[in-house]
Short mmCIF file of C-alpha atoms in Angstrom, two decimals:
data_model
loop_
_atom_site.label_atom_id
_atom_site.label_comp_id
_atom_site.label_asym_id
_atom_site.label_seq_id
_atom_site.Cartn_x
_atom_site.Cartn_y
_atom_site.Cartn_z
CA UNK A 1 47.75 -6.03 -19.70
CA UNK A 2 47.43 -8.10 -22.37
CA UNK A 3 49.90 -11.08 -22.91
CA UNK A 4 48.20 -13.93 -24.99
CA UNK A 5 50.08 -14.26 -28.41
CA UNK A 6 46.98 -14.04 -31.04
CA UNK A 7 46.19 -16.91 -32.77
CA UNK A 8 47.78 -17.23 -35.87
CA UNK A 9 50.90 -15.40 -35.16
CA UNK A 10 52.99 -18.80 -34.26
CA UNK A 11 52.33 -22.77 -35.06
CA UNK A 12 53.86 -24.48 -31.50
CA UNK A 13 52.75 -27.62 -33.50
CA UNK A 14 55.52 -27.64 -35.71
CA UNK A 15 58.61 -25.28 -35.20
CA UNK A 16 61.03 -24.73 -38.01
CA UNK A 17 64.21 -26.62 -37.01
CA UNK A 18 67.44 -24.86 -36.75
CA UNK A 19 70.27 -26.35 -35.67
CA UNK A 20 72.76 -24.73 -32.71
CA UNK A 21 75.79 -24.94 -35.27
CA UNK A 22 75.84 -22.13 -37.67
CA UNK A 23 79.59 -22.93 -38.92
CA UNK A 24 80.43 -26.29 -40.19
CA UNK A 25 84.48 -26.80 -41.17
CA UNK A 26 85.45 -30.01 -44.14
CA UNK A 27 87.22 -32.51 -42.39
CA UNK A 28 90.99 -32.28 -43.11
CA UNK A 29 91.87 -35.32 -45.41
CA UNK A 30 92.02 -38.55 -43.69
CA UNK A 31 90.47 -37.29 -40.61
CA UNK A 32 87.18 -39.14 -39.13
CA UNK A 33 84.04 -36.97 -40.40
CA UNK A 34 82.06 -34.91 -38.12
CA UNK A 35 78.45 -33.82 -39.15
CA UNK A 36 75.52 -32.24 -37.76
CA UNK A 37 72.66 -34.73 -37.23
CA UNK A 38 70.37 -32.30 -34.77
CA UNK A 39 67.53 -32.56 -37.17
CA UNK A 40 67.15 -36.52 -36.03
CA UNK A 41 63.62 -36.72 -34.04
CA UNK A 42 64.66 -36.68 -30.56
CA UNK A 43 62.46 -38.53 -27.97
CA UNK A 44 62.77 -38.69 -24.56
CA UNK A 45 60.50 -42.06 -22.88
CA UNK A 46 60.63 -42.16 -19.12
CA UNK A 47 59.57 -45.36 -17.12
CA UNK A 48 60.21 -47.08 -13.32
CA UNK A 49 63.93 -48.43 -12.74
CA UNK A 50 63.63 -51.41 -13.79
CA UNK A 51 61.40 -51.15 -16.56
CA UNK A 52 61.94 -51.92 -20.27
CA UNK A 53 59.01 -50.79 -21.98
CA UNK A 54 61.19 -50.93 -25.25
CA UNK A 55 62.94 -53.91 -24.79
CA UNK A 56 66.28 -52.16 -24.45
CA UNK A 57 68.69 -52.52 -21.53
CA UNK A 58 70.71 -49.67 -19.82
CA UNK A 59 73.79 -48.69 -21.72
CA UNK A 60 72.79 -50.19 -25.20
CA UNK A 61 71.89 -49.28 -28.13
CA UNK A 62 69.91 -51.18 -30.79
CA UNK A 63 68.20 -49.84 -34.09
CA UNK A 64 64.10 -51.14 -34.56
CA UNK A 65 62.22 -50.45 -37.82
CA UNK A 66 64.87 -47.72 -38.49
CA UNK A 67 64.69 -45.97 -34.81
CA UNK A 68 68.17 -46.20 -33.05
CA UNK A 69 66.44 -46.77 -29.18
CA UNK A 70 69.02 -46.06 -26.79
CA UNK A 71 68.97 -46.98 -23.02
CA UNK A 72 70.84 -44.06 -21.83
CA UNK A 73 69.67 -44.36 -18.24
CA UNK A 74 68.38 -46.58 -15.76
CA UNK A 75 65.02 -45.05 -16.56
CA UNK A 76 65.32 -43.21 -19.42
CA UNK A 77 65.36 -44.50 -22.95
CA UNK A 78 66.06 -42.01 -26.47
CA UNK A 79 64.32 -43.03 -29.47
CA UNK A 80 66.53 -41.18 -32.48
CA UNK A 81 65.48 -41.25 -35.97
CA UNK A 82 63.24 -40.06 -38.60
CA UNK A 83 59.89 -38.23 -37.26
CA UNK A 84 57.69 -40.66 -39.04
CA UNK A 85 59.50 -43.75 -38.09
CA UNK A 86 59.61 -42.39 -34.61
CA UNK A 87 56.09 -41.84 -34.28
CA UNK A 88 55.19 -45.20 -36.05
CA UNK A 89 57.15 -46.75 -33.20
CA UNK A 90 55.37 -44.79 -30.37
CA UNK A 91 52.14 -45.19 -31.73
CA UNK A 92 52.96 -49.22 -32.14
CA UNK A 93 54.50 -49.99 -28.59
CA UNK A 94 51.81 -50.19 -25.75
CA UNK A 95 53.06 -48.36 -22.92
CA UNK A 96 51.61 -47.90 -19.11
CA UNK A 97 50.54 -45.13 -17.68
CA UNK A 98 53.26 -44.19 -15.82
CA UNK A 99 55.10 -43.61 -18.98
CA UNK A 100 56.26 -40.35 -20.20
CA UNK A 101 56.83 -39.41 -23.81
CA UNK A 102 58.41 -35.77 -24.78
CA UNK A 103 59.90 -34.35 -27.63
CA UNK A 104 63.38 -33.09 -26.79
CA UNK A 105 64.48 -32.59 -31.22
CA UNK A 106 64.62 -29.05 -29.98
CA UNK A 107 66.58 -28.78 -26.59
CA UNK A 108 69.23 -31.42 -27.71
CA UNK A 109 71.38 -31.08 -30.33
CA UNK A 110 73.11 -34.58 -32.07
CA UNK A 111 77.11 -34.97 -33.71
CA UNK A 112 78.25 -37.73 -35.56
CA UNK A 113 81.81 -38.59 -35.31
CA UNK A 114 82.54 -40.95 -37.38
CA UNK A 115 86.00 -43.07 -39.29
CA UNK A 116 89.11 -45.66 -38.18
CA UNK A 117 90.82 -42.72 -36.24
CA UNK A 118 86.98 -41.35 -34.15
CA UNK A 119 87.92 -43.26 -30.84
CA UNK A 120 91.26 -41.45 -30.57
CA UNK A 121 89.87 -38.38 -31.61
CA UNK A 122 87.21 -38.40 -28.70
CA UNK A 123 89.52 -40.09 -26.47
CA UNK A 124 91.06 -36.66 -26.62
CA UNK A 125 88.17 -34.96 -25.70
CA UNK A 126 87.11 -36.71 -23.41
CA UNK A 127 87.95 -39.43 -20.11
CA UNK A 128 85.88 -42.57 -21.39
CA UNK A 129 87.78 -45.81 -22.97
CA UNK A 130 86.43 -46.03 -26.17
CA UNK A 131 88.48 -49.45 -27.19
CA UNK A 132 86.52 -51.85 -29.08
CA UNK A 133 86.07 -54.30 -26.08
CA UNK A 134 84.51 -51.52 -23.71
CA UNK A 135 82.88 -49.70 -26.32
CA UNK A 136 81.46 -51.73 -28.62
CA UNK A 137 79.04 -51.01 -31.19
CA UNK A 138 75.50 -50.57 -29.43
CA UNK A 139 77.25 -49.31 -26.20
CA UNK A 140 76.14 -45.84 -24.37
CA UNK A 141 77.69 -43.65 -21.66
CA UNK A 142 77.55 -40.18 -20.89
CA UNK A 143 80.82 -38.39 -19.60
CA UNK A 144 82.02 -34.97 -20.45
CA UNK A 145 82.78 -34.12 -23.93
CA UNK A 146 85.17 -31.07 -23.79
CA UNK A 147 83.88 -30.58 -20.25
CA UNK A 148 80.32 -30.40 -22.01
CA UNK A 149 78.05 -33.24 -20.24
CA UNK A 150 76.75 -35.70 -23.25
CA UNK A 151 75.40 -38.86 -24.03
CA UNK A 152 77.57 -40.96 -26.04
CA UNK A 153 75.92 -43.57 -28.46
CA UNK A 154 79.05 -46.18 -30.45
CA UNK A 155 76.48 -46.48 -33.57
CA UNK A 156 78.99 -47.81 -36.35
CA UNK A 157 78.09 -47.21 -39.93
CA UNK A 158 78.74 -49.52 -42.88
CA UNK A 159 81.10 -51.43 -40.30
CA UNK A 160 82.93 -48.00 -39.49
CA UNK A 161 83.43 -47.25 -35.91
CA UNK A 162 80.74 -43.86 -35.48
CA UNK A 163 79.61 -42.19 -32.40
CA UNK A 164 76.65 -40.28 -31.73
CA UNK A 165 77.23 -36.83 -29.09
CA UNK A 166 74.19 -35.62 -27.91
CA UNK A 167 74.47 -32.67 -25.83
CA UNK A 168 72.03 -29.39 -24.85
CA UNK A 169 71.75 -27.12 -28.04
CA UNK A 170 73.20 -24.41 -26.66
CA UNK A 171 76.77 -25.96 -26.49
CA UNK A 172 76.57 -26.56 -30.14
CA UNK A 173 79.17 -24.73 -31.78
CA UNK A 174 81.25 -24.86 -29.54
CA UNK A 175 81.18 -28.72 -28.52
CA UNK A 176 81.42 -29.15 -32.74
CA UNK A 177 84.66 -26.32 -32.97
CA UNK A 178 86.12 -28.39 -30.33
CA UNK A 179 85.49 -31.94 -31.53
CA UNK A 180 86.77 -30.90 -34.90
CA UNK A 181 90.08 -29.45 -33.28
CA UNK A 182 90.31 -32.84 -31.81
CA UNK A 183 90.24 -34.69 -35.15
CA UNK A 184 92.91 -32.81 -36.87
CA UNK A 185 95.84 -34.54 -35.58
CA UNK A 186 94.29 -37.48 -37.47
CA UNK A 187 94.45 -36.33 -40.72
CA UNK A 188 96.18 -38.39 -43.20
CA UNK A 189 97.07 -40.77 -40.84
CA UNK A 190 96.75 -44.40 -42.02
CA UNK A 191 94.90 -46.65 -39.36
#
């Protein structure tokens, strides 16, 4: 029985990207924004407790040479960004051994939420406190999103409260459908 794939039939080296959400809704007017940023390089660096090989504590966020790196657990840090940038990064940081390095773009997908009105929008969604003094810009938690277990990143943008989701692809559509229910509420509502 034969059950090698023939060489040439697929490239493992670089998959075509394709992101979990196949339906994307506008926002309503005055609502925060909510767009699909799954095509953001994803990866995953594992190290000891303790570690830092990044420079990056547990439960921040900071952006370096235009890679958000993200401590989103005691050993595990997310490097987010565009693939050259990323791998500039890797390729400049000197890491030991017992380092891991893998490509999760794929496996994870990556929302932006993003506007005055985002915090009470998730807040509905989900249990954390997203006020500005426990969930400041740079912060990270995970939680469950609409009973979907993410990673939460506060990343604001042009002084705009923004949050990244990152969840497993396969939640995609729905995690979006119900994160844009969420925001509706919101629309034209002045902060």
């Amino acid at each position: 029985m034969h059950t090698s794939i023939p060489r040439g039939c697929v490239s493992v080296a670089e998959p075509e990207f394709r992101s979990s959400i196949t339906t994307l809704a506008a926002a309503p007017l005055g609502a925060p924004a909510l767009t699909d940023e799954s095509s953001l390089t994803k990866v995953s660096v594992r190290a000891q407790v303790g570690a830092s090989p990044l420079g990056v504590d547990f439960t921040r966020a900071t952006r370096r040479d235009g890679v958000l790196i993200v401590g989103i657990r005691p050993d595990e840090w997310l490097l987010l960004g565009n693939a050259n940038e990323v791998e500039t990064l890797l390729a400049t940081t000197e890491f030991d051994a017992s380092v891991s390095r893998i490509d999760i773009t794929h496996s994870r997908l990556c929302l932006r939420l993003t506007g005055v009105r985002s915090a009470s929008a998730l807040e509905k969604v989900c249990s954390l406190d997203f006020d500005d003094m426990m969930f400041p810009d740079g912060a990270t938690g995970s939680a469950s999103v609409a009973k979907v277990s993410s990673d939460l990143i506060r990343d604001d943008v042009n002084d705009e409260p923004s949050y990244l989701l990152l969840a497993d692809r396969s939640f995609g559509q729905y995690l979006y459908d119900a994160i844009h229910d969420a925001t509706a509420e919101f629309a034209n509502i002045s902060s």
